[in-house]
Short mmCIF file of C-alpha atoms in Angstrom, two decimals:
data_model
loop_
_atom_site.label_atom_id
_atom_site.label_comp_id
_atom_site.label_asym_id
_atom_site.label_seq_id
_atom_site.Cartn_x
_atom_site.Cartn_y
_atom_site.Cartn_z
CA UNK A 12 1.35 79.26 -15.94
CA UNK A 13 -2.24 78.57 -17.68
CA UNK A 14 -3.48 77.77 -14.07
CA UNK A 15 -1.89 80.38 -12.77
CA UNK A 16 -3.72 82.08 -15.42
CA UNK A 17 -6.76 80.62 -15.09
CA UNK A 18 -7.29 80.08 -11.20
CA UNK A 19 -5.51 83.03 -10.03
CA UNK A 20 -5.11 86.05 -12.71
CA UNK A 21 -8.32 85.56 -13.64
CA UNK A 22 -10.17 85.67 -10.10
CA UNK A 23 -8.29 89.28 -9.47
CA UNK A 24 -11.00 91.96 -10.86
CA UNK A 25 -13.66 90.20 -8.74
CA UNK A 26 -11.75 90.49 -5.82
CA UNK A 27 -10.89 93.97 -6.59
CA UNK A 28 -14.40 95.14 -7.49
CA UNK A 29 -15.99 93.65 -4.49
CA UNK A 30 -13.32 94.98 -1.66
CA UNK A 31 -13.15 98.19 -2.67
CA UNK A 32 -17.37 98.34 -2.15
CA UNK A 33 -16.77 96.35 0.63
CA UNK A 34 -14.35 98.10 2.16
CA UNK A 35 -16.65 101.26 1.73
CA UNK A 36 -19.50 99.63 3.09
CA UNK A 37 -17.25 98.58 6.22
CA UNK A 38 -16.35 102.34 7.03
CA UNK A 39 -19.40 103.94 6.38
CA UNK A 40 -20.47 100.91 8.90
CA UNK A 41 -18.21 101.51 11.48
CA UNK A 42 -19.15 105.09 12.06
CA UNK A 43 -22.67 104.31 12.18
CA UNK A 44 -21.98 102.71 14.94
CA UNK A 45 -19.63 104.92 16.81
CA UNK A 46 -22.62 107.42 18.35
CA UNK A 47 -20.12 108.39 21.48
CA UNK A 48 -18.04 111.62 20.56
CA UNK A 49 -15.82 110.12 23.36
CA UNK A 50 -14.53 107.63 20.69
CA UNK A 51 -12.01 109.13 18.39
CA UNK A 52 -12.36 109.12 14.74
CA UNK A 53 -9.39 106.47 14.01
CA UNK A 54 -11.28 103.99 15.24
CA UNK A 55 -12.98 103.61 11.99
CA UNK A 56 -9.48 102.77 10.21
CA UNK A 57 -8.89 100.31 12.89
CA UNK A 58 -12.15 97.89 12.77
CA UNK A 59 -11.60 98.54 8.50
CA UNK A 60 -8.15 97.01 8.92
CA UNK A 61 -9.30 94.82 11.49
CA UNK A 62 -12.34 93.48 9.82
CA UNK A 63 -10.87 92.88 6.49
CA UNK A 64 -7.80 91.33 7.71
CA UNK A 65 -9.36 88.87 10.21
CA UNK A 66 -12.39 88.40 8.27
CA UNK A 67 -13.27 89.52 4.99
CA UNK A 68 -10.05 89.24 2.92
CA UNK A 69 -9.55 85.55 3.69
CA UNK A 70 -12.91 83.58 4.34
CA UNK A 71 -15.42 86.03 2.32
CA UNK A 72 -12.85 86.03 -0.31
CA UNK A 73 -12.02 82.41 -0.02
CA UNK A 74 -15.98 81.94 -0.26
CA UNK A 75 -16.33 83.96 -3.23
CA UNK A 76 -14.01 82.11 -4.98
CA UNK A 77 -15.05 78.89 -4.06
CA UNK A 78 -17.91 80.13 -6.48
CA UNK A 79 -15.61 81.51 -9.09
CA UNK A 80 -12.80 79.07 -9.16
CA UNK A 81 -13.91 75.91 -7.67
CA UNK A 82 -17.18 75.71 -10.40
CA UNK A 83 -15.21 76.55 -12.42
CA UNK A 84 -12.49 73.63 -11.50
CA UNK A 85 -15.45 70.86 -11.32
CA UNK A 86 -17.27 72.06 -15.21
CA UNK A 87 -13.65 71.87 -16.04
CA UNK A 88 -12.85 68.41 -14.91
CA UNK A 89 -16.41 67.49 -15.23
CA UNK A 90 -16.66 67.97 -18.58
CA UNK A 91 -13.36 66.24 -19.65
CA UNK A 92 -15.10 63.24 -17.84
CA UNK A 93 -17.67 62.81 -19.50
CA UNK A 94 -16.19 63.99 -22.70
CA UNK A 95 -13.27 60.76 -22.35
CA UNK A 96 -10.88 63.06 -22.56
CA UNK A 97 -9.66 62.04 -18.97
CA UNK A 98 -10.19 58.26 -20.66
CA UNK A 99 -7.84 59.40 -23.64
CA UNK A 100 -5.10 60.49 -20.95
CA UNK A 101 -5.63 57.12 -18.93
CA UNK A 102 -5.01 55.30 -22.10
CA UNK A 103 -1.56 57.54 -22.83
CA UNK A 104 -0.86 56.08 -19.77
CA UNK A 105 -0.81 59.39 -17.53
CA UNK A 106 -1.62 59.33 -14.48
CA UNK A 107 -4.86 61.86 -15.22
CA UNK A 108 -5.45 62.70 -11.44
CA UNK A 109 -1.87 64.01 -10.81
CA UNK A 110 -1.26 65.64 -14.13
CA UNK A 111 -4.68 67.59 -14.10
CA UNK A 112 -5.46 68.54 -10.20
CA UNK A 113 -1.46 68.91 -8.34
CA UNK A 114 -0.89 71.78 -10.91
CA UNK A 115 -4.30 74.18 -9.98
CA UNK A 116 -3.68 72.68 -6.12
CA UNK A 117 0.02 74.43 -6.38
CA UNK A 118 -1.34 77.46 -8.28
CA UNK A 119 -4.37 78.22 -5.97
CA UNK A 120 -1.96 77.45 -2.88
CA UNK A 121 0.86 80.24 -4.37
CA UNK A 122 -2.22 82.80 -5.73
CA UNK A 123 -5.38 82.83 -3.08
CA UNK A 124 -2.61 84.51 -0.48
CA UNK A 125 -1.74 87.38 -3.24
CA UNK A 126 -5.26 87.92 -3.87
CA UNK A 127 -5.93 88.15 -0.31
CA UNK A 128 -3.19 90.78 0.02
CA UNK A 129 -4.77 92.47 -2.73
CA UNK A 130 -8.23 92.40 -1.01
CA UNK A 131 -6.32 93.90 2.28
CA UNK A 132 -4.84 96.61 0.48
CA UNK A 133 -8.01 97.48 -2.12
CA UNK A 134 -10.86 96.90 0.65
CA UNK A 135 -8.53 99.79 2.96
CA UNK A 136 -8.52 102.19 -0.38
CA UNK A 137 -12.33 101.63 -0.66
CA UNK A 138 -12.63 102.81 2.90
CA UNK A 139 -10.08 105.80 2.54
CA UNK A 140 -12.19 106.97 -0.95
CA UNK A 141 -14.55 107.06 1.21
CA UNK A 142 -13.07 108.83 4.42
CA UNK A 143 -11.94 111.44 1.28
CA UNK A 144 -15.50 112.02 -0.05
CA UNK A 145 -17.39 112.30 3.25
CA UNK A 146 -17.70 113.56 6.43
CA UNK A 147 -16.60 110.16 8.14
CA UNK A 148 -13.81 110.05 9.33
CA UNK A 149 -10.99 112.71 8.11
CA UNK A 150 -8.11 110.70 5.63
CA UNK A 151 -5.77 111.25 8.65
CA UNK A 152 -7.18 110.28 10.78
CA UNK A 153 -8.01 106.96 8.94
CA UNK A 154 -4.63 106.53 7.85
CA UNK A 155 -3.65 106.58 11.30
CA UNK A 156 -6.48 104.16 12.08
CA UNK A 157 -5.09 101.74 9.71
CA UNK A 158 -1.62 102.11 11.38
CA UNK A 159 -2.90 101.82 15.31
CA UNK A 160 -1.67 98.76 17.22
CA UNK A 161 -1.47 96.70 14.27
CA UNK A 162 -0.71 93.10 15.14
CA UNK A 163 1.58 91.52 12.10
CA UNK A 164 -0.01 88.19 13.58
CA UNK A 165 -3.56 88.91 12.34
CA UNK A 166 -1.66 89.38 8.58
CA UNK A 167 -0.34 85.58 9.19
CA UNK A 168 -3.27 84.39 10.14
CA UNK A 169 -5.11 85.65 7.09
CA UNK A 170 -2.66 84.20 4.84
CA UNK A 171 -2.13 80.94 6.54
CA UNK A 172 -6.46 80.66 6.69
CA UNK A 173 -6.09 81.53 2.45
CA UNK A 174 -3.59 78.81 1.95
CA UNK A 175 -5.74 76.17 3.79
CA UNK A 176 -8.93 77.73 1.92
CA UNK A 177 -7.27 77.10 -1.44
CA UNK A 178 -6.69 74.10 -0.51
CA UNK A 179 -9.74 73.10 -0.14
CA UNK A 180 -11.60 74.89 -2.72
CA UNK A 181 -9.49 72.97 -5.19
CA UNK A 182 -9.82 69.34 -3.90
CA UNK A 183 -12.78 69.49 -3.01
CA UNK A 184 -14.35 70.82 -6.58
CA UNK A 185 -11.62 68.99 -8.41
CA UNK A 186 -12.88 65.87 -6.79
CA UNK A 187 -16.56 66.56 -8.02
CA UNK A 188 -15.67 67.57 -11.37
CA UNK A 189 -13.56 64.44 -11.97
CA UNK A 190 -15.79 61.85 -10.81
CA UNK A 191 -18.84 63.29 -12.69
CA UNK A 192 -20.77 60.38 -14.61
CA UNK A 193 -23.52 61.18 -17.17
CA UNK A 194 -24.58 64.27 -18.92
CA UNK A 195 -23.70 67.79 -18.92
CA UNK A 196 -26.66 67.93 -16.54
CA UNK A 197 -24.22 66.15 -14.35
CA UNK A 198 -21.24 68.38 -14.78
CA UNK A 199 -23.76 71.29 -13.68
CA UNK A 200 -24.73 70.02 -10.95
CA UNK A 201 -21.55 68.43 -9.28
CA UNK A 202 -20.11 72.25 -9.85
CA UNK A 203 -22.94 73.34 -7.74
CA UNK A 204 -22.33 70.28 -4.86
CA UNK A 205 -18.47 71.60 -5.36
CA UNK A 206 -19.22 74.80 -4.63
CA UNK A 207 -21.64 74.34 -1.46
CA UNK A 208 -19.50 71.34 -0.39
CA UNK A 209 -16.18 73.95 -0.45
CA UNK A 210 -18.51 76.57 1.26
CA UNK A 211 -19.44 74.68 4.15
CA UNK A 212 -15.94 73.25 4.47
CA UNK A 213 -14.10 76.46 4.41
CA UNK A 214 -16.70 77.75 6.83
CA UNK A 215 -15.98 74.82 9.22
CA UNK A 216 -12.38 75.30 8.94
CA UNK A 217 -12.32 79.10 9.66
CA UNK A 218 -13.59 78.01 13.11
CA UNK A 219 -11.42 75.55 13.92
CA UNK A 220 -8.16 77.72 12.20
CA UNK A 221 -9.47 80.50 14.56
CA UNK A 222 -9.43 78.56 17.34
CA UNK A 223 -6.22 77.22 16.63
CA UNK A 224 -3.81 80.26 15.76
CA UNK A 225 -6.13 83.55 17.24
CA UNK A 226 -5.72 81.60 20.83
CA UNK B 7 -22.31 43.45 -16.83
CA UNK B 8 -20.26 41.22 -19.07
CA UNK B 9 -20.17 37.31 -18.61
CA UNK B 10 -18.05 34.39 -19.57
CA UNK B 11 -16.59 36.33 -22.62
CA UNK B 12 -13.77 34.53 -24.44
CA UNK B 13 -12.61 36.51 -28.15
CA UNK B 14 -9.35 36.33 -30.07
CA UNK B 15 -8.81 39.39 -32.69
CA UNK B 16 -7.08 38.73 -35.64
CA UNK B 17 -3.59 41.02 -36.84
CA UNK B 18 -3.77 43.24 -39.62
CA UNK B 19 -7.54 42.97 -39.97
CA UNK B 20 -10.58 45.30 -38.43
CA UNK B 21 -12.36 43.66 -35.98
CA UNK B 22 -15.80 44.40 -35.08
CA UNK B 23 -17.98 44.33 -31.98
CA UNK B 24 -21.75 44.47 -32.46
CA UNK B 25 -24.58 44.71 -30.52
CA UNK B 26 -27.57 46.90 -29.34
CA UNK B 27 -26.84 50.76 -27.50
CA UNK B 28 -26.40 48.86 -23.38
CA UNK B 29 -25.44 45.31 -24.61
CA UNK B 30 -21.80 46.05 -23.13
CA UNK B 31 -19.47 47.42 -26.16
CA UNK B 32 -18.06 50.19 -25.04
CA UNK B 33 -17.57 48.20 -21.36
CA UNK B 34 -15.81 45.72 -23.50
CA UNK B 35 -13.91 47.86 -25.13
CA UNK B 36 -12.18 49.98 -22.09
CA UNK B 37 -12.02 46.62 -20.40
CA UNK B 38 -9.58 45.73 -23.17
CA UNK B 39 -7.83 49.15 -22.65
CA UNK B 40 -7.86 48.61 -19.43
CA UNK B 41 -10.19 51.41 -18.31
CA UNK B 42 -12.45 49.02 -15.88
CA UNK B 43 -10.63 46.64 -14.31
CA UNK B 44 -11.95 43.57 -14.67
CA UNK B 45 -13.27 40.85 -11.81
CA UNK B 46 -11.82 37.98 -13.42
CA UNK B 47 -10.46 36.41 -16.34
CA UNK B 48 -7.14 37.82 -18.17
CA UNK B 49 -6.73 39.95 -21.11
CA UNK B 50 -3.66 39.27 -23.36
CA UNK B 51 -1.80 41.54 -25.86
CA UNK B 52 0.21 38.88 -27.90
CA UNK B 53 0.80 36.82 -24.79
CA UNK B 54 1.87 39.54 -22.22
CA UNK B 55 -0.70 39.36 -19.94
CA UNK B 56 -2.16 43.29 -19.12
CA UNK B 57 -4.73 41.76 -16.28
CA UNK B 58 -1.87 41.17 -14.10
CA UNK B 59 0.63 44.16 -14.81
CA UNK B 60 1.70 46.71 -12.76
CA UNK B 61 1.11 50.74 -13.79
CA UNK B 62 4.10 50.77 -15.09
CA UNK B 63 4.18 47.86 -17.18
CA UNK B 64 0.54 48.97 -18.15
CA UNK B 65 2.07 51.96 -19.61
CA UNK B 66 4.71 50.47 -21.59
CA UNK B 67 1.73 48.30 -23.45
CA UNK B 68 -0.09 51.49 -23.62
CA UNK B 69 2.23 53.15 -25.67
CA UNK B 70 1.64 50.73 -28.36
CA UNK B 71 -2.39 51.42 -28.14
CA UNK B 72 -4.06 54.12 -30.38
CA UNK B 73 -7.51 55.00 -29.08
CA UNK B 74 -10.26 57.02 -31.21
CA UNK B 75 -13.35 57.79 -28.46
CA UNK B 76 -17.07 57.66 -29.46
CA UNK B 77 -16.62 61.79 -29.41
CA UNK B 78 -13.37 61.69 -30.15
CA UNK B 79 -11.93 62.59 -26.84
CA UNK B 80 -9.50 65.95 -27.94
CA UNK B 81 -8.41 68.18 -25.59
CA UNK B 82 -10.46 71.33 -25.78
CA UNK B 83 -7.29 73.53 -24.90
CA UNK B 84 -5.19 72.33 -27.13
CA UNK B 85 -4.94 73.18 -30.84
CA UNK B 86 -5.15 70.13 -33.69
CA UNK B 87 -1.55 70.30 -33.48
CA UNK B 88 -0.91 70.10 -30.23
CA UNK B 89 -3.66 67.09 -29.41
CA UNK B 90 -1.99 65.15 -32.40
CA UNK B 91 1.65 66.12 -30.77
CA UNK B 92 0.32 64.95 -27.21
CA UNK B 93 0.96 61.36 -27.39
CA UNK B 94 4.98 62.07 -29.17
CA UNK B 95 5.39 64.68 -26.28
CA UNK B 96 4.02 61.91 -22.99
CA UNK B 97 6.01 58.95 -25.06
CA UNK B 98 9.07 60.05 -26.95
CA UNK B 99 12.49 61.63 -26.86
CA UNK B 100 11.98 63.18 -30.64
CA UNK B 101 13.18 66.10 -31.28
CA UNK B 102 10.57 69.40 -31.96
CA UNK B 103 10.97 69.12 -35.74
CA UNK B 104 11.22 65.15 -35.87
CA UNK B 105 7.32 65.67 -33.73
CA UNK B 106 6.10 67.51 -36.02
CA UNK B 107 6.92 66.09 -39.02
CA UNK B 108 5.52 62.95 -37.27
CA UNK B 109 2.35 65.68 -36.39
CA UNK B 110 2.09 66.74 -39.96
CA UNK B 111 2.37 63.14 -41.28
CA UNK B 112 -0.66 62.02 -39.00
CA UNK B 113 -2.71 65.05 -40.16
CA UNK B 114 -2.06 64.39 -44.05
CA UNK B 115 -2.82 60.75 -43.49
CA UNK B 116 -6.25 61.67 -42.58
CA UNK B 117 -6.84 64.47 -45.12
CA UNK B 118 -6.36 67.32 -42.27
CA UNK B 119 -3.67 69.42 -43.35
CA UNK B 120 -3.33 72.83 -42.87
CA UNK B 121 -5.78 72.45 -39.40
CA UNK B 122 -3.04 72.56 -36.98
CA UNK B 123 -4.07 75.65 -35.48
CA UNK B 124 -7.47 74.91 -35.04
CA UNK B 125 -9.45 74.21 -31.50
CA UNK B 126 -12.02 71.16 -31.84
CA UNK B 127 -14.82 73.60 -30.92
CA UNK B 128 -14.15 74.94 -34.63
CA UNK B 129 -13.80 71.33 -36.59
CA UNK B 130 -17.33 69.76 -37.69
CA UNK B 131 -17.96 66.00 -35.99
CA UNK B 132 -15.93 64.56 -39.03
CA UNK B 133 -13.22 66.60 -38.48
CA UNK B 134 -12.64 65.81 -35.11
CA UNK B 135 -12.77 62.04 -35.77
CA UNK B 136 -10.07 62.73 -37.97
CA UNK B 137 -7.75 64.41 -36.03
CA UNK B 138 -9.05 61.82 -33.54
CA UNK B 139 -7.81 58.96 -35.36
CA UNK B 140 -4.26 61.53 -36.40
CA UNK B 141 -3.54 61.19 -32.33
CA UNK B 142 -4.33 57.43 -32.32
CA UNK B 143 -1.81 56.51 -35.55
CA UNK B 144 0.72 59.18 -33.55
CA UNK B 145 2.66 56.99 -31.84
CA UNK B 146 2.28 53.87 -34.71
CA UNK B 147 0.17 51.63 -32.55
CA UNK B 148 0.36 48.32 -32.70
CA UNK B 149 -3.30 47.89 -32.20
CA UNK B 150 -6.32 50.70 -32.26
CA UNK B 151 -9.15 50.98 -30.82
CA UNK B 152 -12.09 52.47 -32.28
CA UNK B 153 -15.23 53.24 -29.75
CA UNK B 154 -18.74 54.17 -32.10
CA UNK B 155 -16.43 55.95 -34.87
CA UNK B 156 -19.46 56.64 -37.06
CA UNK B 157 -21.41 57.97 -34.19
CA UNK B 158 -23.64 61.47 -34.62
CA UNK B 159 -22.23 61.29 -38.42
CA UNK B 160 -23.68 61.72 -41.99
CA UNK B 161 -23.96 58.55 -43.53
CA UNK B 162 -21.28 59.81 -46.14
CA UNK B 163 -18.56 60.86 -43.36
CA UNK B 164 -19.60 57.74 -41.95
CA UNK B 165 -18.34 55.85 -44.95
CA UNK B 166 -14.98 58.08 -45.23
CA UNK B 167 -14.09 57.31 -41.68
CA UNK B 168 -14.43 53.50 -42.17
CA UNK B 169 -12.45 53.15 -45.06
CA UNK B 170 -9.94 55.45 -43.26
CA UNK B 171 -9.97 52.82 -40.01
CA UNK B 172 -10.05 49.77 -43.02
CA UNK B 173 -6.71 51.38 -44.99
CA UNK B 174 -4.95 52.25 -42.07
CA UNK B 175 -5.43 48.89 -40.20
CA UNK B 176 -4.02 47.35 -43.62
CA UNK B 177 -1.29 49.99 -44.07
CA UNK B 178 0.47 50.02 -40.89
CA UNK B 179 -0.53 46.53 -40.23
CA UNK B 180 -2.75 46.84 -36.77
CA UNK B 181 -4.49 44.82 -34.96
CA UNK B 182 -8.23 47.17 -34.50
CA UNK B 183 -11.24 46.50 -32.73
CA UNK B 184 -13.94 48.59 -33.42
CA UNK B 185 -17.14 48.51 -31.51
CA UNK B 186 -20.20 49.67 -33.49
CA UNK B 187 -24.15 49.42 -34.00
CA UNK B 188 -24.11 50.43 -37.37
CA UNK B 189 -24.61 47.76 -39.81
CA UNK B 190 -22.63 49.56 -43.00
CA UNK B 191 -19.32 49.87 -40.98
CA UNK B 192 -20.15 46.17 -40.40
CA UNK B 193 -20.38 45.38 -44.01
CA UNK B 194 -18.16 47.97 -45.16
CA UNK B 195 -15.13 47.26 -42.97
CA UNK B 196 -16.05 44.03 -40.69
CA UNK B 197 -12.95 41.48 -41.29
CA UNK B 198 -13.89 39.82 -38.67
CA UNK B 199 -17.53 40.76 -36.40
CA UNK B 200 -18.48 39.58 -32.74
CA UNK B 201 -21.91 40.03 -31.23
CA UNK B 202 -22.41 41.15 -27.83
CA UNK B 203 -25.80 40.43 -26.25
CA UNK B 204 -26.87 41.52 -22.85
CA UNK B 205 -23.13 41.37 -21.62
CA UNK B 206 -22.54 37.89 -23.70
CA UNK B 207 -20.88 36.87 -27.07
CA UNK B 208 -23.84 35.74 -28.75
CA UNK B 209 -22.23 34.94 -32.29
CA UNK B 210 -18.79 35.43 -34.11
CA UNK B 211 -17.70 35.12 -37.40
CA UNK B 212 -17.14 37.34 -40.49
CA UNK B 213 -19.82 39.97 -42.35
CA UNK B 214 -19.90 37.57 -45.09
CA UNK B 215 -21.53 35.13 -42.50
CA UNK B 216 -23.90 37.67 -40.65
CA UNK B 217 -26.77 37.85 -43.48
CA UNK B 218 -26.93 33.82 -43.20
CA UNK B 219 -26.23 33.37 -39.38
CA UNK B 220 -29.19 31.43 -37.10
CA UNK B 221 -28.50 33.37 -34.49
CA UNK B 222 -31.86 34.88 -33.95
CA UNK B 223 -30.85 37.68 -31.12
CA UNK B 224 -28.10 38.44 -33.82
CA UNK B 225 -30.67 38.38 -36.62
CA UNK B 226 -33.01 40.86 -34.88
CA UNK B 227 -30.73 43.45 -34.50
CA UNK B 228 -29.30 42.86 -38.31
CA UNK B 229 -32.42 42.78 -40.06
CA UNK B 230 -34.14 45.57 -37.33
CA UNK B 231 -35.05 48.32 -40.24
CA UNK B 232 -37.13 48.12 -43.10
CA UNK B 233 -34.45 48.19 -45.57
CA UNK B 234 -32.70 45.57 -44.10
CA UNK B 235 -35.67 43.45 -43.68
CA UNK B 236 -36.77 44.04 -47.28
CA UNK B 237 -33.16 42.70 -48.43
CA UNK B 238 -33.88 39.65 -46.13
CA UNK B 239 -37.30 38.89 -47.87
CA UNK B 240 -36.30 39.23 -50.89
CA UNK B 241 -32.81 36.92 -50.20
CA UNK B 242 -35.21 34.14 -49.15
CA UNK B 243 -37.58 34.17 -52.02
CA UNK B 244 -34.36 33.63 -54.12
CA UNK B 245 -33.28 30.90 -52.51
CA UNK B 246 -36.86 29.31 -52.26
CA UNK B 247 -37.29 29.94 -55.79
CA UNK B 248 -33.94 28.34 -56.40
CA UNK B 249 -34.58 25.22 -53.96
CA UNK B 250 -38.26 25.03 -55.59
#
């Protein structure tokens, strides 16, 4: 429950704040770019849904909290390092790796996909304040944007992406928090080789998942 | 980083090991816990062998170690309490109130009561020590280890936590190594003192033998400050005068 806490609970007002601007930014965006009258209106709630659900709400997400949670993960685990209290556990005879990483591995793994729901549905009520507030697009007709040939396979995919995202935001910063050595200098800086490490990874995997499951 | 080291610590009595900040201590030390493993030679609790056991068998020697870490090592989300409670939790099948008496017990030994619900980020440097040392006697070890106890203290905490490591090694009859550079805990509490230079035991005997020891690496780092130097000079126009 305290990782739960911690990892997940925690990371949900950033998510909110920035999809709701984001999924502003994304409609205001989209009709920019529509300049032919020929195109109806919907289409706005269609590349919103579209865009946050193949896109934003997993892998901008994931990389925002590969910021959030995975430095905070490694300064976690780094500073138990090089405090000993990963030593004192050792010498209680438990087995320090398992007990202090499988438990924000499971948590990130259950909570990323909520928080990319949550992203989904507060990045599409960003858009719709905005279809409400301006001349747009009219809240119908983003509504039924939103609804238009949705493909329940592009939700899977964004959730399946998440899971493998958690993944590796929290191995990948737990493994540079707990073999920090040294200072607190140290712990600083392995949180930020965590963070750019799980950055470039997740961005390497969205490519290959993409390839894999949007074939 | 340590050579050709060969030491024997006595029951019931504090044992020290000395040398210089780098001279291999602490290395020593968590070799002896079992923290590095080491290349080659074997390290024996009363005859069992740790070098050569398994995890599991590791773990069941464990339970009879008692560790207090140079910063004492709590765990900064857990309350006094619950750091002192940790080690009963991982080891035993006690019941809540049979823990915490056991908890409570630990924390009056060391003159902590009424801390339990206190983080370490709120207990001064002695404090923690303390509490350190409560989670060490937790599980009555049958031998503690002590890594720079007097570390980043006042020279009077210093003193308090010594005699604290001296009356419970005597009380509960452990066997405790304690590695240290500071030359009161070595005259204060040293039954039985072993010098470590460069990675090698340079000297070992008892602090009643240090202030007369040839050793000279071991007599540079005794006699390094002025005081200690002036208590030198003046030993050996004594025992000139007396010989003259």
């Amino acid at each position: 429950m305290r990782e739960l806490e911690f990892q997940g609970i925690n990371s949900i007002g950033i998510v909110v704040i920035i999809s709701i601007f984001v999924g502003a930014v994304i409609t205001i965006q989209t009709d920019y770019n529509i300049e032919s009258p020929l195109l109806p209106r919907y289409l706005i709630g269609v590349g919103v849904r579209d865009m946050l659900l193949l896109e934003f709400s997993s892998t901008m997400v994931a990389l925002i909290l590969a910021g959030k949670v995975g430095s905070s993960i490694a300064s976690e685990l780094g500073t138990m390092r090089i405090t000993e209290q990963i030593d004192a556990l050792e010498i209680m005879g438990v087995n320090s790796a398992s007990f202090l990483i499988l438990p924000k591995i499971i948590s990130t793994m259950f909570f990323f996909p909520l928080l990319t729901i949550l992203s989904l549905i507060v990045g599409m009520s960003g858009g719709y304040a905005v279809a409400l507030i301006s001349d747009v697009s009219s809240p119908q007709e983003y509504v039924y944007g939103l609804q238009y040939v949705f493909y329940p396979h592009y939700f899977t995919y964004a959730l399946k992406k998440m899971i493998v995202f958690a993944f590796i935001i929290t191995t990948i910063s737990a493994y540079h928090g707990y073999y920090a050595e040294g200072s607190s200098l140290e712990v600083g800086k392995s949180s930020t080789r965590a963070v750019v490490h799980s950055s470039i990874v997740i961005l390497m995997f969205n490519l290959i998942l993409t390839k894999l499951i949007l074939r | 980083m340590l050579d050709d080291i060969s030491i024997s610590f006595e029951k019931g009595k504090t044992n020290l090991i000395i040398g210089k900040s780098g001279s291999g201590k602490t290395v020593l030390l968590k070799s002896i816990v079992g923290l590095h493993e080491v290349d080659e030679g074997t390290i024996l609790f009363d005859d069992r062998d740790f070098t050569g056991m398994n995890f599991k068998q590791k773990k069941q020697v464990r339970k009879e170690f008692g560790m207090l870490f140079q910063g004492a090592a709590l765990f900064d989300s857990f309350t006094v309490e619950e750091n002192v409670r940790y080690p009963l939790d991982m080891f035993t099948d006690m019941s809540h109130e049979e823990k915490m008496e056991r908890t409570n017990f630990c924390l009056h030994r060391v003159d902590m009561d009424k801390s339990n619900h206190f983080f370490p980020a709120e207990l001064s440097g002695g404090m923690r020590k303390r509490v350190g040392i409560a989670r060490a006697i937790a599980l009555n070890p049958r031998y503690l280890f002590c890594d720079e106890p007097n570390s980043g203290l006042d020279p009077q905490t210093a003193i308090r936590i010594d005699k604290l490591i001296k009356e419970i090694t005597a009380e509960f009859d452990i066997t405790t190594i304690v590695n240290t550079h500071d030359m009161n805990s070595v005259m204060e509490i040293g039954d039985k003192v072993v010098f470590i230079y460069e990675g090698i035991k340079c000297w070992e005997g008892t602090r009643d033998d240090i202030l007369s020891a040839e050793n000279q690496y071991l007599n540079d780092f005794v006699f390094a400050t002025n005081l200690a130097k002036t208590v030198k000079l003046i030993q050996n126009k004594k025992h000139n005068q007396g010989a003259g």
